[in-house]
Amino acid sequence: MLIFVDESGTFTFAEKEDSWCAIAAYVIPESKRKQLDDLMRTFRFKYGNGREVKLGKAGEAAYIELLTKLRSIGGMAVVIAVDLSLHRRDAIERHRQGQVEKIRKNVPHMIYEEGRQAVGQVADELSALPLQLYTQLVLQVELIYTVLTSATLYFVQREPVSLGSFRWRVDQKDKMPTVYESVFKKLLPGFLQTKSLREPMIFISEGDYRSFRRFEYQPGEAPDYLSKVYGLDIDTTGDGNINIGKIINDDFKYVDSEKFAGVQVADLLASGVRRVLRGNFDNVENVALALGSNMLKAVKDRTTIRLLSLDQVSDVSERAAELIKLMNRYARPMIA
C-alpha cells in the first residue's frame, strides 16, 4: 500500500483559542494509484495550470467535489490535530526532556561503542529540536502508528494483498534532508516498536494475512529489551509479534509534493481539517461532511479525527465539537 503524509500549520505556541494544526495521511492500495493520479492531474490542470493546487486556490465547491470523487477511489484518510493554545512552553520542554532522558537510559545497554555514540547523538539531536518541531514529531509518530493499526485492519478485509508492502511518502521541506527529517527517521522505528508492544495491533482471526507475514518476527526473534531492561510484563517469545521497523524501513522516502499526487491529497486533507476546526469555510458543514466521508469511524470513546495535546487538556469549542461529530457521522465503517 501507499501512505502519503503532510501537515498544515507551524505548530508554534498560540494564545488564541482554536489555534489548530493538523497532520494527515492518505492511504491507498497500489492498485488504486492510477485512479488517484488521474483525478489529481485533472484537478491540477483545472485549477493550477498543471501545478500543485493549495486549498486556498481551488475554492470550496471545487474542494468538496474533489473530496467526493476521492471517496470513490477507496482510500482512507487519517488525521491528527492539536490546539496549540493548550500548549505552554515549559510543559512542552519537560515533555521533550522526558523523552531525551528515556533515550539516554539506553546508552549503557548498548554492547558496542558505535551504538552508544549513535544513541547519544539521537538524544542530543532531539534535545536541540525547536519545540514546535518536537510537537510535530510527537504527533507524526502518533499518526503513523494510527495508520498502521487502522490501515492493516481496513484493507485486510478489502484488498489483503496490499498488506505485502508499505511505501511511505512524506512531504519534504527542502531539497536536502533537514535535521528534523533525520531525527524523525532515526527515532520512528524504535518509538513505534515500543508502542506496538505496549498497545498491540488488532487482527481479524479470519483475515487473510498471508501477504503480511513477511513483517512478523519468527518465534523468539522479537525484541526483548522492554522486559529485560525495564521489567515490563511483555511476552516476546511467541509468534505474531510485528517487526515495526521493517514496515517503516521497507520503503520510506521524503519526496517533493509537486511530483506525488498522494502527498498533494494529504496536504489538502490536513489543510481542510485545520480550516474546519477553525471555522474558516463559508459552508463549513458541507466541507466537514465531505472530509468525514473519506475517514473511518472511530472506535468507542474516540473521534474520527484524533485530538492530542502534550500539555493541558480541555474540551474543544462547541462549534468545533459539532463539526467533529458531523465528520464522525459520515465516516465509513471499519468492518466490511
Coordinates of N, CA and C in Angstrom, one line a residue, residues 226-322:
L226 N 12.3 -4.5 26.3 CA 11.4 -3.9 27.2 C 11.2 -4.7 28.5
S227 N 11.3 -6.0 28.3 CA 11.1 -6.9 29.5 C 12.4 -7.0 30.3
K228 N 13.5 -7.2 29.6 CA 14.8 -7.4 30.3 C 15.3 -6.1 30.9
V229 N 15.2 -5.0 30.2 CA 15.8 -3.8 30.7 C 14.9 -3.0 31.6
Y230 N 13.6 -3.0 31.2 CA 12.7 -2.1 32.0 C 11.7 -3.0 32.9
G231 N 11.8 -4.3 32.8 CA 11.0 -5.1 33.6 C 9.5 -5.1 33.3
L232 N 9.1 -4.8 32.1 CA 7.7 -4.8 31.7 C 7.2 -6.2 31.4
D233 N 6.0 -6.5 31.7 CA 5.4 -7.8 31.5 C 4.9 -7.9 30.1
I234 N 5.9 -8.2 29.2 CA 5.5 -8.3 27.8 C 6.1 -9.6 27.2
D235 N 5.2 -10.4 26.6 CA 5.7 -11.7 26.1 C 6.2 -11.5 24.7
T236 N 7.5 -11.7 24.4 CA 8.0 -11.6 23.1 C 8.5 -13.0 22.6
T237 N 8.1 -14.1 23.2 CA 8.6 -15.4 22.9 C 7.7 -16.1 21.9
G238 N 6.5 -15.7 21.8 CA 5.6 -16.4 20.9 C 5.6 -15.9 19.5
D239 N 4.7 -16.3 18.7 CA 4.6 -15.9 17.3 C 3.6 -14.7 17.2
G240 N 3.6 -14.0 16.0 CA 2.7 -13.0 15.8 C 3.2 -11.6 16.2
N241 N 4.4 -11.5 16.7 CA 5.0 -10.2 17.0 C 5.4 -9.5 15.8
I242 N 5.1 -8.2 15.6 CA 5.3 -7.5 14.4 C 6.6 -6.7 14.4
N243 N 7.4 -6.8 13.3 CA 8.6 -6.1 13.1 C 8.2 -4.7 12.6
I244 N 8.0 -3.8 13.4 CA 7.5 -2.4 13.0 C 8.6 -1.7 12.2
G245 N 9.9 -1.9 12.6 CA 11.0 -1.3 11.9 C 11.0 -1.7 10.5
K246 N 10.8 -3.0 10.2 CA 10.8 -3.4 8.8 C 9.6 -2.8 8.0
I247 N 8.5 -2.6 8.7 CA 7.4 -2.0 8.0 C 7.7 -0.6 7.6
I248 N 8.4 0.2 8.5 CA 8.7 1.5 8.2 C 9.9 1.6 7.2
N249 N 10.9 0.8 7.4 CA 12.1 0.9 6.6 C 12.0 0.2 5.3
D250 N 10.8 -0.5 5.1 CA 10.6 -1.2 3.8 C 10.8 -0.3 2.6
D251 N 10.2 0.9 2.7 CA 10.3 1.9 1.6 C 9.8 3.3 2.1
F252 N 10.7 4.0 2.8 CA 10.3 5.3 3.4 C 11.1 6.4 2.7
K253 N 10.4 7.4 2.2 CA 11.1 8.4 1.5 C 10.5 9.8 1.7
Y254 N 11.3 10.8 1.8 CA 10.8 12.2 1.8 C 10.8 12.6 0.3
V255 N 9.7 13.2 -0.1 CA 9.6 13.5 -1.5 C 9.0 14.9 -1.8
D256 N 9.2 15.4 -3.0 CA 8.7 16.7 -3.4 C 7.2 16.5 -3.7
S257 N 6.4 17.2 -3.0 CA 4.9 17.1 -3.2 C 4.5 17.4 -4.6
E258 N 5.2 18.2 -5.3 CA 4.9 18.5 -6.7 C 4.8 17.3 -7.6
K259 N 5.6 16.3 -7.2 CA 5.7 15.1 -8.1 C 4.8 13.9 -7.6
F260 N 4.1 14.1 -6.5 CA 3.4 13.0 -5.9 C 1.9 13.4 -5.6
A261 N 1.0 12.8 -6.4 CA -0.4 13.2 -6.2 C -0.9 12.9 -4.8
G262 N -0.5 11.8 -4.2 CA -0.9 11.4 -2.9 C -0.5 12.4 -1.8
V263 N 0.7 12.9 -1.9 CA 1.2 13.9 -0.9 C 0.3 15.2 -1.1
Q264 N 0.0 15.5 -2.3 CA -0.9 16.7 -2.5 C -2.3 16.5 -1.8
V265 N -2.8 15.2 -1.9 CA -4.0 14.9 -1.2 C -3.9 15.1 0.3
A266 N -2.8 14.5 0.8 CA -2.5 14.6 2.3 C -2.5 16.1 2.7
D267 N -1.9 16.9 1.9 CA -1.8 18.4 2.2 C -3.2 19.0 2.2
L268 N -4.0 18.6 1.2 CA -5.4 19.2 1.1 C -6.2 18.7 2.3
L269 N -6.0 17.4 2.7 CA -6.8 16.9 3.9 C -6.4 17.6 5.1
A270 N -5.1 17.7 5.4 CA -4.6 18.4 6.6 C -5.1 19.9 6.6
S271 N -5.0 20.6 5.5 CA -5.4 22.0 5.4 C -6.9 22.1 5.6
G272 N -7.7 21.1 5.0 CA -9.1 21.2 5.2 C -9.6 21.0 6.6
V273 N -9.0 20.0 7.3 CA -9.4 19.7 8.7 C -9.0 20.9 9.5
R274 N -7.9 21.5 9.3 CA -7.5 22.6 10.1 C -8.4 23.8 10.0
R275 N -8.8 24.0 8.7 CA -9.8 25.2 8.5 C -11.2 24.9 9.0
V276 N -11.6 23.6 8.9 CA -12.9 23.2 9.5 C -12.9 23.5 11.0
L277 N -11.9 23.0 11.7 CA -11.8 23.2 13.2 C -11.7 24.7 13.6
R278 N -11.1 25.5 12.7 CA -11.1 26.9 12.9 C -12.3 27.7 12.4
G279 N -13.2 27.0 11.7 CA -14.4 27.6 11.2 C -14.2 28.5 10.0
N280 N -13.2 28.2 9.2 CA -12.8 29.1 8.2 C -13.3 28.7 6.8
F281 N -14.5 28.2 6.7 CA -15.2 27.9 5.4 C -16.5 28.6 5.5
D282 N -17.0 29.0 4.3 CA -18.4 29.6 4.2 C -19.4 28.5 4.5
N283 N -19.2 27.3 3.9 CA -20.1 26.2 4.0 C -19.4 25.1 4.8
V284 N -19.0 25.4 6.0 CA -18.2 24.5 6.8 C -18.8 23.1 7.0
E285 N -20.1 23.1 7.2 CA -20.8 21.8 7.4 C -20.6 20.8 6.2
N286 N -20.8 21.4 5.0 CA -20.6 20.6 3.8 C -19.2 20.1 3.6
V287 N -18.2 20.9 4.0 CA -16.8 20.5 3.9 C -16.5 19.4 4.9
A288 N -17.0 19.6 6.1 CA -16.8 18.6 7.2 C -17.4 17.2 6.8
L289 N -18.6 17.3 6.2 CA -19.3 16.1 5.7 C -18.4 15.4 4.7
A290 N -17.9 16.1 3.7 CA -17.1 15.5 2.6 C -15.8 15.0 3.2
L291 N -15.1 15.7 4.1 CA -13.9 15.2 4.7 C -14.2 13.9 5.5
G292 N -15.3 13.9 6.3 CA -15.6 12.7 7.1 C -15.8 11.5 6.2
S293 N -16.4 11.7 5.1 CA -16.7 10.5 4.2 C -15.4 9.8 3.7
N294 N -14.3 10.4 3.8 CA -13.0 9.8 3.4 C -12.3 9.2 4.6
M295 N -12.9 9.3 5.8 CA -12.3 8.8 7.0 C -13.0 7.5 7.5
L296 N -12.5 6.9 8.6 CA -13.1 5.7 9.1 C -13.7 6.1 10.5
K297 N -14.8 5.4 10.7 CA -15.5 5.6 12.0 C -14.5 5.2 13.2
A298 N -14.5 6.0 14.2 CA -13.6 5.7 15.3 C -14.1 4.6 16.2
V299 N -13.2 4.0 16.9 CA -13.6 3.0 18.0 C -14.2 3.8 19.1
K300 N -14.8 3.1 20.0 CA -15.6 3.7 21.1 C -14.7 4.6 21.9
D301 N -15.3 5.8 22.3 CA -14.6 6.8 23.1 C -13.5 7.6 22.3
R302 N -13.5 7.4 21.0 CA -12.6 8.2 20.2 C -13.3 8.9 19.1
T303 N -12.7 9.9 18.5 CA -13.3 10.6 17.4 C -12.6 10.3 16.1
T304 N -13.3 10.5 15.0 CA -12.7 10.2 13.7 C -11.3 11.0 13.5
I305 N -11.3 12.2 13.9 CA -10.1 13.0 14.0 C -9.5 12.8 15.4
R306 N -8.3 12.3 15.5 CA -7.7 12.2 16.8 C -7.2 13.6 17.3
L307 N -7.6 14.0 18.4 CA -7.2 15.2 19.0 C -6.2 14.9 20.1
L308 N -5.0 15.5 20.0 CA -4.0 15.3 21.0 C -3.5 16.6 21.6
S309 N -3.0 16.4 22.8 CA -2.3 17.6 23.5 C -1.1 17.0 24.3
L310 N 0.0 17.7 24.2 CA 1.2 17.3 25.0 C 1.2 18.0 26.3
D311 N 0.1 18.8 26.6 CA 0.1 19.6 27.8 C -1.3 19.6 28.4
Q312 N -2.0 20.7 28.5 CA -3.3 20.8 29.1 C -4.3 20.1 28.3
V313 N -5.4 19.7 28.9 CA -6.5 19.0 28.3 C -7.7 19.9 28.5
S314 N -8.5 20.1 27.5 CA -9.7 20.9 27.6 C -10.7 20.5 26.6
D315 N -12.0 20.7 26.8 CA -13.0 20.5 25.8 C -12.8 21.4 24.6
V316 N -13.0 20.9 23.4 CA -13.0 21.8 22.3 C -14.1 22.7 22.3
S317 N -14.1 23.8 21.5 CA -15.2 24.7 21.4 C -16.4 24.0 20.9
E318 N -17.6 24.5 21.3 CA -18.8 23.9 21.0 C -19.0 23.7 19.5
R319 N -18.6 24.8 18.7 CA -18.7 24.7 17.3 C -17.8 23.6 16.7
A320 N -16.5 23.5 17.1 CA -15.6 22.5 16.7 C -16.1 21.1 17.0
A321 N -16.7 21.0 18.2 CA -17.3 19.7 18.6 C -18.4 19.2 17.7
E322 N -19.3 20.2 17.3 CA -20.3 19.9 16.4 C -19.8 19.4 15.0

